[in-house]
XYZ file of C-alpha atoms in Angstrom:
375
model
C -35.593 -140.382 -51.480
C -34.951 -142.397 -48.350
C -32.749 -144.942 -46.827
C -33.062 -148.265 -44.935
C -32.836 -148.445 -45.480
C -34.703 -148.035 -48.294
C -32.461 -145.696 -50.246
C -34.100 -145.442 -53.632
C -31.748 -144.415 -56.429
C -32.681 -141.613 -58.764
C -31.410 -141.643 -62.335
C -30.471 -138.269 -63.712
C -28.331 -136.852 -66.514
C -24.749 -136.080 -65.673
C -23.934 -132.501 -66.541
C -21.444 -130.001 -65.275
C -21.460 -126.250 -64.948
C -19.029 -123.638 -63.735
C -18.346 -123.620 -60.002
C -19.616 -121.003 -57.580
C -18.582 -119.952 -54.113
C -19.540 -116.728 -52.376
C -17.358 -115.002 -49.856
C -13.699 -115.436 -49.111
C -12.336 -118.436 -47.276
C -11.886 -116.359 -44.115
C -15.558 -115.358 -44.097
C -16.844 -118.926 -44.130
C -17.635 -120.550 -40.800
C -15.869 -123.904 -40.471
C -17.512 -126.748 -38.551
C -15.276 -129.759 -38.051
C -16.671 -132.978 -36.647
C -13.830 -134.660 -34.804
C -13.736 -137.939 -32.919
C -14.157 -136.755 -29.367
C -15.357 -139.349 -26.905
C -18.932 -138.194 -26.324
C -21.192 -140.569 -24.444
C -24.581 -139.592 -25.847
C -26.521 -141.402 -23.143
C -24.855 -139.088 -20.586
C -24.996 -135.891 -22.673
C -28.521 -136.079 -24.096
C -31.930 -135.716 -22.527
C -34.372 -138.101 -24.209
C -38.134 -138.207 -24.409
C -40.234 -140.679 -26.360
C -43.573 -140.679 -28.138
C -45.051 -144.030 -29.144
C -47.253 -143.455 -32.187
C -50.641 -145.111 -31.945
C -51.064 -148.200 -34.104
C -54.344 -148.749 -35.931
C -55.745 -149.957 -39.228
C -56.190 -146.365 -40.420
C -52.684 -145.211 -39.502
C -50.247 -148.026 -40.259
C -46.792 -146.609 -40.951
C -44.315 -148.603 -42.998
C -41.452 -146.132 -43.075
C -41.067 -142.593 -41.780
C -39.543 -140.192 -44.275
C -39.985 -136.993 -42.331
C -41.570 -135.636 -39.159
C -42.702 -132.065 -38.526
C -44.043 -130.787 -35.199
C -46.380 -127.795 -35.123
C -49.214 -126.585 -32.878
C -48.880 -129.593 -30.549
C -49.346 -131.936 -33.491
C -46.939 -134.408 -35.038
C -47.051 -134.715 -38.831
C -45.626 -138.045 -40.004
C -44.797 -138.520 -43.677
C -44.617 -142.037 -45.134
C -44.038 -141.558 -48.860
C -43.274 -145.042 -50.072
C -44.988 -147.629 -47.857
C -48.323 -146.200 -46.655
C -48.005 -143.317 -49.162
C -49.722 -141.047 -46.677
C -49.322 -138.039 -44.416
C -50.581 -138.786 -40.902
C -51.312 -136.409 -38.011
C -50.929 -137.369 -34.352
C -51.348 -135.322 -31.200
C -48.369 -134.526 -28.976
C -48.851 -137.768 -27.062
C -48.886 -139.944 -30.194
C -52.646 -140.480 -30.494
C -53.832 -140.618 -34.098
C -55.879 -137.631 -35.316
C -56.294 -137.978 -39.068
C -54.742 -138.525 -42.465
C -54.173 -135.521 -44.721
C -55.609 -136.168 -48.178
C -55.591 -139.619 -49.725
C -54.494 -141.545 -52.786
C -56.761 -141.182 -55.815
C -57.494 -139.391 -59.058
C -59.543 -136.457 -57.799
C -58.300 -132.868 -57.469
C -57.973 -133.360 -53.718
C -56.030 -136.620 -54.112
C -52.390 -137.464 -54.746
C -50.737 -140.423 -56.413
C -47.731 -140.406 -54.077
C -47.121 -137.662 -51.496
C -43.442 -137.202 -52.325
C -43.059 -134.431 -49.773
C -44.963 -131.950 -47.648
C -44.511 -128.501 -46.198
C -46.388 -126.595 -43.493
C -47.085 -123.013 -44.549
C -47.365 -121.582 -41.064
C -48.160 -118.025 -42.078
C -51.113 -118.987 -44.283
C -51.999 -122.036 -42.143
C -51.912 -124.519 -44.972
C -50.425 -127.942 -45.523
C -48.758 -128.281 -48.922
C -48.355 -131.789 -50.343
C -46.125 -132.476 -53.353
C -47.998 -134.576 -55.891
C -44.932 -134.821 -58.125
C -46.294 -137.555 -60.380
C -48.906 -135.097 -61.604
C -46.622 -132.057 -61.186
C -48.916 -130.413 -58.676
C -48.916 -128.894 -55.230
C -52.040 -129.664 -53.206
C -53.122 -127.304 -50.433
C -55.066 -128.406 -47.348
C -56.328 -126.371 -44.407
C -53.966 -126.711 -41.438
C -56.822 -126.762 -38.910
C -59.596 -128.719 -40.660
C -57.328 -130.771 -42.981
C -59.823 -130.139 -45.792
C -58.785 -129.675 -49.406
C -58.437 -126.026 -50.460
C -56.992 -126.091 -53.973
C -54.175 -127.386 -56.106
C -51.692 -125.671 -58.388
C -49.889 -127.116 -61.360
C -46.193 -126.790 -60.558
C -43.785 -126.442 -63.502
C -40.728 -126.848 -61.274
C -38.973 -130.196 -60.782
C -37.380 -130.164 -57.368
C -36.154 -132.205 -54.418
C -36.774 -129.820 -51.517
C -39.477 -127.206 -50.890
C -39.969 -124.525 -48.242
C -42.803 -121.983 -48.217
C -42.672 -118.631 -46.442
C -43.936 -115.074 -46.935
C -45.752 -115.947 -50.151
C -42.626 -117.389 -51.690
C -41.652 -120.909 -52.646
C -38.029 -121.930 -52.066
C -37.039 -124.859 -54.285
C -33.861 -126.935 -54.204
C -32.722 -129.426 -56.831
C -29.582 -131.577 -56.891
C -29.584 -131.390 -60.673
C -30.643 -127.782 -61.284
C -33.747 -126.448 -62.971
C -32.776 -126.185 -66.640
C -30.045 -127.209 -69.062
C -28.315 -123.861 -69.358
C -24.718 -123.170 -68.432
C -26.029 -120.720 -65.856
C -28.186 -123.256 -64.053
C -28.541 -123.136 -60.262
C -29.417 -125.392 -57.343
C -31.762 -122.881 -55.687
C -34.838 -121.269 -57.201
C -37.130 -118.860 -55.353
C -40.500 -118.042 -56.904
C -43.695 -116.215 -56.054
C -46.911 -118.157 -55.492
C -47.531 -118.311 -59.251
C -44.077 -119.895 -59.735
C -42.658 -116.789 -61.375
C -38.906 -116.715 -60.579
C -37.821 -114.140 -58.017
C -34.175 -115.185 -58.124
C -31.869 -118.142 -58.687
C -28.562 -118.748 -56.933
C -25.824 -121.246 -56.046
C -24.422 -121.989 -59.475
C -24.357 -125.683 -60.410
C -20.906 -127.186 -60.451
C -22.186 -130.739 -60.655
C -25.378 -132.541 -61.629
C -25.477 -136.155 -60.518
C -27.125 -138.648 -62.839
C -27.873 -140.731 -59.759
C -27.830 -139.845 -56.126
C -28.671 -141.116 -52.676
C -30.620 -138.920 -50.333
C -30.689 -139.254 -46.569
C -32.865 -136.305 -45.590
C -36.297 -135.862 -47.108
C -35.403 -132.251 -47.825
C -32.133 -130.539 -48.705
C -33.643 -127.221 -47.678
C -34.841 -126.370 -44.180
C -35.463 -123.464 -41.832
C -34.653 -122.731 -38.230
C -35.536 -119.526 -36.394
C -36.852 -117.980 -39.634
C -33.542 -118.598 -41.419
C -33.524 -120.801 -44.523
C -30.613 -123.150 -45.311
C -29.803 -125.533 -48.156
C -27.095 -128.087 -48.911
C -26.049 -130.492 -51.663
C -25.523 -134.122 -50.656
C -22.037 -134.293 -52.266
C -20.682 -130.888 -51.267
C -19.404 -129.580 -47.917
C -21.170 -126.224 -47.985
C -24.224 -125.161 -46.032
C -25.832 -122.172 -47.730
C -28.147 -119.597 -46.190
C -30.859 -118.152 -48.417
C -31.569 -114.498 -47.699
C -33.992 -112.036 -49.250
C -32.511 -111.915 -52.733
C -29.552 -114.286 -52.871
C -27.746 -117.024 -50.980
C -24.328 -117.213 -49.378
C -22.153 -119.873 -47.824
C -22.956 -120.082 -44.127
C -20.563 -122.889 -43.159
C -18.126 -125.454 -44.511
C -18.442 -128.926 -43.002
C -15.660 -131.471 -42.527
C -15.618 -134.881 -40.876
C -12.577 -136.568 -39.378
C -11.785 -139.772 -41.204
C -14.033 -138.993 -44.186
C -13.784 -136.758 -47.241
C -16.141 -135.216 -49.741
C -15.666 -136.483 -53.297
C -13.959 -134.503 -56.030
C -16.513 -133.365 -58.621
C -14.207 -132.545 -61.531
C -14.925 -135.235 -64.084
C -17.451 -133.583 -66.417
C -15.804 -134.502 -69.730
C -15.010 -138.131 -68.960
C -17.567 -140.638 -70.342
C -16.498 -143.059 -67.619
C -17.840 -140.591 -65.051
C -21.212 -142.311 -65.384
C -19.619 -145.019 -63.233
C -18.458 -142.475 -60.670
C -21.424 -142.727 -58.319
C -21.234 -146.517 -58.349
C -17.582 -146.318 -57.298
C -18.414 -143.703 -54.698
C -21.012 -145.980 -53.136
C -18.275 -148.499 -52.349
C -15.639 -146.059 -51.121
C -14.680 -146.636 -47.454
C -13.827 -142.960 -46.866
C -15.799 -140.783 -49.256
C -19.208 -139.349 -48.429
C -21.885 -140.429 -50.900
C -24.762 -138.638 -49.127
C -25.643 -136.837 -45.927
C -28.632 -135.255 -44.247
C -28.681 -132.310 -41.821
C -31.003 -131.951 -38.828
C -30.552 -128.776 -36.795
C -31.931 -127.437 -33.520
C -30.897 -124.378 -31.545
C -28.187 -126.339 -29.718
C -27.305 -129.214 -32.017
C -26.252 -129.982 -35.555
C -26.960 -133.662 -36.161
C -25.892 -135.290 -39.426
C -26.363 -138.730 -40.880
C -23.699 -139.719 -43.392
C -23.643 -142.549 -45.893
C -20.179 -144.076 -46.294
C -19.848 -147.180 -48.454
C -23.642 -147.663 -48.271
C -23.450 -147.735 -44.475
C -24.765 -145.095 -42.053
C -22.470 -143.026 -39.881
C -23.472 -140.184 -37.605
C -21.978 -136.858 -36.539
C -23.084 -134.477 -33.819
C -21.988 -130.926 -32.964
C -22.967 -129.006 -29.832
C -22.932 -125.337 -30.771
C -22.463 -123.848 -27.316
C -19.452 -125.916 -26.236
C -18.157 -126.492 -29.779
C -18.023 -130.197 -28.954
C -18.400 -132.688 -31.783
C -17.990 -136.330 -32.617
C -18.273 -138.771 -35.528
C -19.663 -142.264 -34.934
C -19.857 -145.436 -36.947
C -23.311 -146.987 -36.935
C -22.343 -149.504 -34.247
C -20.587 -146.923 -32.083
C -23.598 -144.635 -32.323
C -25.904 -147.379 -31.044
C -23.550 -148.054 -28.129
C -23.154 -144.364 -27.298
C -26.878 -143.566 -27.460
C -27.605 -146.295 -24.922
C -30.972 -147.298 -26.394
C -30.036 -150.775 -27.525
C -31.099 -150.174 -31.130
C -30.373 -147.883 -34.061
C -32.222 -144.579 -34.224
C -32.437 -142.625 -37.466
C -33.098 -138.876 -37.766
C -36.355 -137.773 -39.382
C -36.726 -134.145 -38.335
C -36.000 -131.396 -35.845
C -37.722 -128.697 -33.857
C -36.065 -125.531 -32.572
C -35.313 -127.398 -29.345
C -34.907 -131.071 -30.242
C -33.699 -133.546 -32.839
C -36.322 -136.153 -33.815
C -35.416 -139.775 -34.596
C -37.452 -142.855 -35.408
C -37.167 -146.187 -33.634
C -38.707 -149.093 -35.483
C -40.200 -151.977 -33.512
C -37.875 -154.919 -33.955
C -36.540 -158.024 -32.298
C -33.102 -156.485 -32.700
C -33.530 -154.333 -29.608
C -30.814 -155.292 -27.152
C -32.713 -154.654 -23.950
C -29.622 -155.273 -21.819
C -27.998 -152.183 -23.336
C -30.925 -149.816 -22.783
C -29.846 -147.194 -20.247
C -32.945 -144.983 -20.357
C -35.700 -146.200 -18.001
C -38.499 -144.569 -20.010
C -37.461 -146.315 -23.195
C -36.887 -149.591 -21.363
C -40.551 -149.555 -20.363
C -41.659 -148.786 -23.941
C -39.360 -151.433 -25.416
C -40.719 -154.091 -23.079
C -44.166 -153.677 -24.621
C -43.229 -153.102 -28.279
C -44.599 -155.511 -30.850
C -43.051 -155.987 -34.298
C -46.110 -154.677 -36.124
C -46.397 -151.550 -33.945
C -45.918 -148.125 -35.406
C -42.486 -146.560 -34.794
C -41.563 -144.745 -31.615
C -40.276 -141.192 -31.953
C -37.218 -140.251 -29.916
C -36.747 -136.538 -29.192
C -33.394 -135.479 -27.759
C -31.477 -132.368 -26.805
C -28.277 -131.524 -24.980
C -28.624 -131.595 -21.203
C-alpha cells in the first residue's frame, strides 16, 4: 500500500455501481491548488527528529507515523514488518507486538490505529483477518478479534470502527465505500455509494480515512471528493482540483477493455492515478502520483494560498537538498520522512539544523522525520 517508492499494486475485481453525491454543487467547498510561486523554505518552519538506529529497531521503509503522548509510532509494514515506538526526541522505546503464530503475534502489520479513548493500540493482522489490541501504556497484548471486514483504512473512536475500502464491502448494487460498525463489527451504517471499484490501484497514503480535531474524513484515490463522516452518515466536505492535472473519468463499467484502464492511467502525463491527504490545522498537504511520478500540492487554509509542485520543483522549494515524503500529520504539523542517502545535495540545504544532521547521516541510518508548519 505504499510507494517508493515501493508502490505495491493490488489486484481487485472491476465492478461499477450507481454514482452518489450528497449536497448541491453550491454547498460543496471547493479547494483549488494553483501554481502560485511559494518558496517553502521561506514559508515553513521545520524541525527534525533523527530516529535512533539499532539492531532492534531497523526501519526499511516508513508507511505511516502517528504522534501521541510524546511518543512517535513508526509503522514499517513491508520491510521490517513492525510497529516501532520512539520518544519525542527519536530514542527507541520498544516494538509493539512481533511476527509469529501466537494470538499476540501478527504475520504482517498491514496497518495500525491508536484508540485514544480506550488507550489501546490496534494492529491490523489482515492475513489472518484479525485486529490485535495492545495496551497503549505497557504495550502488552490484550486480546484479538476476528474481523470479517476487508478494508483499506481504519479509524476507531467512541466504541465504533470506521472502515474504508476502495472496492466496497460486498458485491451488491448498493455497495458503499464507508462502513461504520460497533465493536462486534455489527454495521451501524454504510454510506458513500460506490461508483467505481478498481481491480488494481496505487495507494500513496497508508489510510484513506483520517481524523483531525475529532472530525473524521475519507477520500477515494481516483475521485476529487473529500467526505466527512458524521454520526449517522457522510457528506461531501470539499471538492479538490489541481492546476495542470485532472481526475480520470470513471464511466467505463461495461467495456471489457476497461481492465487495461489503470495501466493506461499509470502512463498518463496529466491524469491523477493516486493521491494521499495529510492535514493539520493550517495546512492541507497532498502527494499526487502522475505518470508513476510524485507531485506535491500544498494549501494554506488561513491565507487561501496554494501551489502544485513537480517532484524536482518541490525539492528545490523545500530547500532541504533531498526529497521528503509525507507519512503523517498532527494537529499542528505535517510529518515527512527523509531517508539517509548519498543523493542529498548539501549545497542546496538552506536549513542549518538539517545541514548539521545531514553532515552526520550514514546510509544505513534510520530515517529522519521532518515536521513542518506554516510560519
